[in-house]
Coordinates of C-alpha atoms in Angstrom, one line a residue:
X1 CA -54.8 70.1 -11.1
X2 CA -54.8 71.0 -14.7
X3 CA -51.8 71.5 -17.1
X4 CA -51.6 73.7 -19.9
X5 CA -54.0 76.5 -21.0
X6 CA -57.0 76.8 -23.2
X7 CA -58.1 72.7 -23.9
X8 CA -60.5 74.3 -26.8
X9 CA -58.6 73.5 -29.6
X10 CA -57.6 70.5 -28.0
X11 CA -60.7 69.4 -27.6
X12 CA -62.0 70.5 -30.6
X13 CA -58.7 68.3 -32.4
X14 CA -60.1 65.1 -30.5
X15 CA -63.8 65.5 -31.8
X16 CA -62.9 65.7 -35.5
X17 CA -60.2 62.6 -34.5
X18 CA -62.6 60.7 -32.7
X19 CA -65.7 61.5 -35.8
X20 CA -63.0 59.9 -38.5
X21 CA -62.1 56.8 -36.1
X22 CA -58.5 58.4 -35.9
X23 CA -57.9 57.2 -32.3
X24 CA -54.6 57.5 -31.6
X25 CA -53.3 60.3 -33.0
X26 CA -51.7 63.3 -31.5
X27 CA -54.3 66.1 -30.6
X28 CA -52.1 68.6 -27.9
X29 CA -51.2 71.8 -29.6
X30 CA -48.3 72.7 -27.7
X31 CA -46.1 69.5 -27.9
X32 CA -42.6 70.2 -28.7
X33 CA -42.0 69.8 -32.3
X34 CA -38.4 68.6 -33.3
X35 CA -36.7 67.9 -36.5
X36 CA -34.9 64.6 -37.2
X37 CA -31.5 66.2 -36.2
X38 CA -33.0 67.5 -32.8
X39 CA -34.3 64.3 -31.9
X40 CA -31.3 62.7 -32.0
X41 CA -29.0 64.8 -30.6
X42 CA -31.8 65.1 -27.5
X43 CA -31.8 61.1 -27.5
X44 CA -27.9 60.7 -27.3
X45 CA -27.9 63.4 -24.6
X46 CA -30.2 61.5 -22.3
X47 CA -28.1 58.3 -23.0
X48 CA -24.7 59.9 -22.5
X49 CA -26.2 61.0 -19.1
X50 CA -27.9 58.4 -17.9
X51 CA -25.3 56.4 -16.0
X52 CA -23.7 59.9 -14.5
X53 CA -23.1 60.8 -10.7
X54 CA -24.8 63.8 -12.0
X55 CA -28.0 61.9 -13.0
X56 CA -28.2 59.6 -10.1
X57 CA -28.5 62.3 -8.0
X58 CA -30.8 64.5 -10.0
X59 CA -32.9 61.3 -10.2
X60 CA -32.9 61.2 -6.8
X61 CA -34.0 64.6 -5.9
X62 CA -36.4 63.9 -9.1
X63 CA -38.5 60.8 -7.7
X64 CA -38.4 62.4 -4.4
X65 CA -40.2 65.6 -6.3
X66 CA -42.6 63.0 -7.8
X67 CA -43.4 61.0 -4.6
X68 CA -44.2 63.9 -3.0
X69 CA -47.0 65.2 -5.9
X70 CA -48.1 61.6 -5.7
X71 CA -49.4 62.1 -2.5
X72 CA -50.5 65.1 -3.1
X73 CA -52.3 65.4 -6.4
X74 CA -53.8 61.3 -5.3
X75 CA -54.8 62.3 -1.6
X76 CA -58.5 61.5 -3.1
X77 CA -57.7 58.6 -5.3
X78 CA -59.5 55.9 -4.6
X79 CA -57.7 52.0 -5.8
X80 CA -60.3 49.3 -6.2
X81 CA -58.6 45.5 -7.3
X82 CA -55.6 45.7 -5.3
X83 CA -55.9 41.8 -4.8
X84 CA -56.1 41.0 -8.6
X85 CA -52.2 41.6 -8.3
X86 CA -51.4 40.1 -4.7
X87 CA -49.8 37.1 -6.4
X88 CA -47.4 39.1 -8.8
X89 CA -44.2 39.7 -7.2
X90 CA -41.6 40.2 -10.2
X91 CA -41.5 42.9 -13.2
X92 CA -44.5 43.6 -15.4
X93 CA -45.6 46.1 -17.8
X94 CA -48.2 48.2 -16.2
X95 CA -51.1 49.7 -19.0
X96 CA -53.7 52.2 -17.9
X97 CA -55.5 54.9 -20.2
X98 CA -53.8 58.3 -21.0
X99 CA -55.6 61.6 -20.1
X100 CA -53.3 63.5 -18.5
X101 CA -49.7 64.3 -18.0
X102 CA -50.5 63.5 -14.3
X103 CA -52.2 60.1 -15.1
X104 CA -49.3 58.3 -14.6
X105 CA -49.4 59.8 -10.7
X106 CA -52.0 57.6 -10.2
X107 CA -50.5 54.8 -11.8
X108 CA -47.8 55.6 -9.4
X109 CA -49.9 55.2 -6.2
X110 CA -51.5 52.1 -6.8
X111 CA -48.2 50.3 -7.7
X112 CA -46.9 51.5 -5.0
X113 CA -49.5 49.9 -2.5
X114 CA -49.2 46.7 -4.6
X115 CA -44.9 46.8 -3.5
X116 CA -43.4 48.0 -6.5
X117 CA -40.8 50.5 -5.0
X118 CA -39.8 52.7 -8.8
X119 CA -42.5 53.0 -11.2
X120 CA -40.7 53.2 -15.0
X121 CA -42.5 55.3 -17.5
X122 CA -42.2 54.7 -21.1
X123 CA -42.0 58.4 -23.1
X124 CA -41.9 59.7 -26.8
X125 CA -38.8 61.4 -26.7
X126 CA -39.9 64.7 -27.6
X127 CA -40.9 64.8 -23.8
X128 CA -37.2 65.4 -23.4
X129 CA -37.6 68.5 -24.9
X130 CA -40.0 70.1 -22.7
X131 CA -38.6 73.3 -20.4
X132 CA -38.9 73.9 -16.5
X133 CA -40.3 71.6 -13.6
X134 CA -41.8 69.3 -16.0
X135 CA -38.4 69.2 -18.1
X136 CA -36.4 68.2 -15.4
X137 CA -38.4 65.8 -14.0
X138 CA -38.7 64.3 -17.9
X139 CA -34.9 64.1 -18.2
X140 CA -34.2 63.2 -14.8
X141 CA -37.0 60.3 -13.4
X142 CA -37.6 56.9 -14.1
X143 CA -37.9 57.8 -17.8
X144 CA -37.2 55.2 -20.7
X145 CA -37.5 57.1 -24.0
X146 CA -39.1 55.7 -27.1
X147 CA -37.7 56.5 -30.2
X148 CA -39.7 55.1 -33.1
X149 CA -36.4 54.0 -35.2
X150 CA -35.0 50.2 -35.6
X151 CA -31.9 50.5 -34.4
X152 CA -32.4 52.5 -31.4
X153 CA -35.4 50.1 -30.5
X154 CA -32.8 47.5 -31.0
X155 CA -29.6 48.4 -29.3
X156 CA -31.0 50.5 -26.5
X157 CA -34.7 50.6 -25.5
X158 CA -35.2 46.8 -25.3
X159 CA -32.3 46.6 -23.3
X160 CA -33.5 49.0 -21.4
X161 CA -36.6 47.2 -20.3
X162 CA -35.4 44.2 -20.1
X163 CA -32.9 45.4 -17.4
X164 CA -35.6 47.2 -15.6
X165 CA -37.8 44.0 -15.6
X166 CA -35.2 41.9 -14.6
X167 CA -35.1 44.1 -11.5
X168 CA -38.6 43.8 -10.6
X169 CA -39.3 46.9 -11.4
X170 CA -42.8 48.2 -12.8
X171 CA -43.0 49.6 -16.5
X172 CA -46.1 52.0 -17.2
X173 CA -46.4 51.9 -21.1
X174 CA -49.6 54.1 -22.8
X175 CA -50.7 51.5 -25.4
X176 CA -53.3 54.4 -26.9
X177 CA -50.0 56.1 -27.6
X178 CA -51.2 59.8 -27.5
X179 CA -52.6 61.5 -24.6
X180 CA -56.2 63.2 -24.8
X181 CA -57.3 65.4 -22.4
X182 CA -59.6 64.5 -19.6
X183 CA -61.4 61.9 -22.2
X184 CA -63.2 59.3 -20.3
X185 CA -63.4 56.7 -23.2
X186 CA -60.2 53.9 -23.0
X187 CA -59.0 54.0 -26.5
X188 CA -58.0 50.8 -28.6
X189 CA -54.5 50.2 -27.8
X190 CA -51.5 49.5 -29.9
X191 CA -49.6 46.0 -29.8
X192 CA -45.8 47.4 -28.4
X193 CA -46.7 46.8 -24.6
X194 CA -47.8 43.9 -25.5
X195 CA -44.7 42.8 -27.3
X196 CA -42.5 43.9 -24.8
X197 CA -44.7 41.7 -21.9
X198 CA -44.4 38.5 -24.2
X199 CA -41.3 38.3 -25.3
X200 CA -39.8 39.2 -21.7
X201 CA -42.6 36.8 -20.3
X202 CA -44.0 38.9 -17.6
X203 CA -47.6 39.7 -17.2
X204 CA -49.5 43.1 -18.0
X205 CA -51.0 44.7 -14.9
X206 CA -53.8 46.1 -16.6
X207 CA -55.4 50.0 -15.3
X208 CA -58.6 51.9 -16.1
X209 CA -58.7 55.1 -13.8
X210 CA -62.4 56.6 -14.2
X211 CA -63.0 60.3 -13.4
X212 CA -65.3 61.6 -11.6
X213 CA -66.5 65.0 -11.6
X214 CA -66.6 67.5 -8.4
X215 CA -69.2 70.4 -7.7
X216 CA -66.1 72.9 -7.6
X217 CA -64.5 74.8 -10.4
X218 CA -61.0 74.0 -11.2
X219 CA -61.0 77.0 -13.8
X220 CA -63.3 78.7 -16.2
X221 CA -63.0 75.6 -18.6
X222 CA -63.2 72.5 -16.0
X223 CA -64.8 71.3 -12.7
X224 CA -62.5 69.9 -10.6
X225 CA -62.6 65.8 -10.7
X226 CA -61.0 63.1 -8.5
X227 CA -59.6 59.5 -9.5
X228 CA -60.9 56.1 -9.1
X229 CA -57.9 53.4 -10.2
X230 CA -59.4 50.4 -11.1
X231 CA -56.5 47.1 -11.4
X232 CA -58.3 44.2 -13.2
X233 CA -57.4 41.2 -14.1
X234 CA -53.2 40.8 -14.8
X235 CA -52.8 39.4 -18.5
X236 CA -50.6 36.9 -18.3
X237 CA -48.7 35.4 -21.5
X238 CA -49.6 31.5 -22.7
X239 CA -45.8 29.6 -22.5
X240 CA -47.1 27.3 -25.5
X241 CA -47.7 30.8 -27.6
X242 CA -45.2 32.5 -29.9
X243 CA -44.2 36.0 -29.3
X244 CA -46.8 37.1 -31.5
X245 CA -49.1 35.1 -30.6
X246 CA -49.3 36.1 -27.5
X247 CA -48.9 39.8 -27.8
X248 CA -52.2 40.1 -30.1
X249 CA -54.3 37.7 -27.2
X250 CA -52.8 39.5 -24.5
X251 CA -53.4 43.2 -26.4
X252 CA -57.2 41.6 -27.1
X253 CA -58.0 40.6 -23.6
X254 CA -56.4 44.1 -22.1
X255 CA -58.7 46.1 -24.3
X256 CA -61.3 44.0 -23.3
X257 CA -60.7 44.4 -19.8
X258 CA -60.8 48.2 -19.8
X259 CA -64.5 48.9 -22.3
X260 CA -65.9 46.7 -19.5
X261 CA -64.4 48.4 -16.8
X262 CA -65.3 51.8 -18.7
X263 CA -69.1 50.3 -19.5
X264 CA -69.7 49.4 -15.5
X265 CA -67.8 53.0 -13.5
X266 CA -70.1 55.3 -16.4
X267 CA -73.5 52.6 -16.6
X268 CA -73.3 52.8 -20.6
X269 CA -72.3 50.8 -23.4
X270 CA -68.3 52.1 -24.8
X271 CA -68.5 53.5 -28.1
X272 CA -66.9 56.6 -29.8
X273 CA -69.5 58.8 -31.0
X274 CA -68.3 62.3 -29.5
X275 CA -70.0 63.6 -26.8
X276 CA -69.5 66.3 -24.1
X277 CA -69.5 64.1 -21.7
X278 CA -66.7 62.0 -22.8
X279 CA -64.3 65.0 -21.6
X280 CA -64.4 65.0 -17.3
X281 CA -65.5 68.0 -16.0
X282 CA -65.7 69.6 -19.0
X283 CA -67.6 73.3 -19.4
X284 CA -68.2 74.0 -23.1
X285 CA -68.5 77.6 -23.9

C-alpha cells in the first residue's frame, strides 16, 4: 500500500541528495511546512491534550485503528531474529530504517511477537499537522513529538521517554531522521537514539526490514513489494562508559549491524551511488 501521489520528484530529490552525500535530509514534497509560531502553538496543543479523558479515549480507538492495519498491511511480513531479543524483557529504544510512513507497522508487528504490548513512536512535530486519517492517528497514538529546541527537549520529551521506558514500553526512534521513499539502502544514522538508550541505560533493539519486490503492479509508478523484518543483535550500553561514550559505540555498532544485514538480504556490497534499484519496486518512466 502506497501513500502519497507522484514519488518522481521525490525520487528525483533523493538522487541529487544521495550524489552530494546529503543523507539525511528531507526529500518529501508535500510535508507540512510550519512557521516557528505554528509549531508551537501545534506542540502546546498536543501537550495540553495529552493527559485528557478526551485523548485516552481517542488513543484508544487510535491504536485499535493501528492494530488492525498492522495485521493487515503485515499479513506477508515475514520476522527473521526473534530470539536475538528473547532475553530483553524491560524498555528499549527500537531503531529500524525509514521508507515509508507505514514502516513503522512493521516495526509494530515484530515487537509485538517479542511481548511489547504499545509500540512508542518518536515524530517531528510537523506530523501533528497533517489532516484526515493520518492526522488523527498522529495526534492521537502512541506519539512522542520531537521538537528540535533545548528547552522543550529538556522539560518535556526526555521526560517523556524516560516515563515510557520505565514502563517497559518499546520506543521506535528513526536515527536516519528523514524518511525516503521505498529506498533499500540503510542510511548512516544520527547519535539522539543513541543518547536516549545510554543515558536511560536500556539496550537498542536494532531493525533492518528489506523489501522485496512482487510481479504485481501496485500503480503505474511501483510493483507491489512485501516485508522481511530482520531483529539483529540488541546493542546494549557498557556500565563502565560515559553517556557519550557509549552513545557513539552503540550508534557505531547499530550502523554496523544494518550495512551487513543490508549487504547479505540484496548479495552486494552497501554503498551510495544512486541506482534504480535502490528504490523497491520502482518503474522509472
Amino acid at each position: 500500500m502506497l501513500i502519497g501521489g507522484n514519488k518522481e520528484k521525490v525520487i528525483a530529490n533523493m538522487r541529487a541528495a544521495a550524489e552530494r552525500g546529503d543523507l539525511n535530509c528531507k526529500v518529501e514534497t508535500d510535508d507540512p511546512v510550519l512557521s516557528p509560531e505554528e509549531r508551537e502553538k501545534i506542540v502546546r496543543h498536543y501537550l495540553d491534550n495529552y493527559k485528557t479523558l478526551g485523548y485516552r479515549f481517542c488513543n484508544v480507538c487510535a491504536r485499535a485503528l493501528t492494530d488492525t492495519a498492522t495485521r493487515w498491511l503485515n499479513r506477508d511480513t515475514r520476522i527473521e531474529g526473534l530470539e536475538n531479543i528473547k532475553e530483553i524483557h524491560g524498555g528499549a529504544i527500537v531503531t529500524s530504517n525509514h521508507f515509508s510512513p507505514l514502516d513503522n507497522t512493521a516495526v509494530r508487528k515484530a515487537m509485538n511477537r517479542a511481548g511489547y504490548r504499545r509500540l512508542f513512536i518518536v515524530s517531528q512535530e510537523t506530523n501533528l499537522a497533517m489532516k484526515g486519517w493520518i492526522g488523527f492517528l498522529m495526534n492521537h497514538e502512541d506519539i512522542i513529538p520531537l521538537v528540535n529546541h533545548s528547552e522543550y527537549l529538556r522539560k518535556y520529551f526526555g521526560p517523556m521517554i524516560r516515563e515510557r521506558l520505565r514502563h517497559g514500553d518499546a520506543i521506535l526512534i528513526y536515527p536516519e531522521q528523514e524518511m525516503w521513499f521505498h529506498y533499500r539502502k540503510p542510511r548512516p544514522p544520527k547519535r539522539g537514539a543513541y543518547y536516549y538508550a545510554a543515558v536511560n541505560r536500556v539496550p537498542v533493539i536494532s531493525c533492518f526490514v528489506e523489501i522485496r519486490d512482487l510481479p504485481g503492479k501496485e500503480n503505474e509508478e511501483f510493483h507491489k513489494t512485501r516485508y522481511v523484518m530482520h531483529i539483529l543483535k540488541p546493542v546494549y550500553p557498557d556500565p563502565d562508559k560515559s553517556v557519550r561514550e557509549n552513545s557513539r559505540e552503540m550508534m557505531r555498532q547499530d550502523y554496523q549491524q544494518k550495512a551487513e544485514a543490508y549487504e547479505h538480504a540484496y548479495g552486494k556490497k552497501l554503498t551510495y551511488d544512486f541506482k534504480t534499484e535502490d528504490i523497491a519496486g520502482w518503474i522509472p518512466g
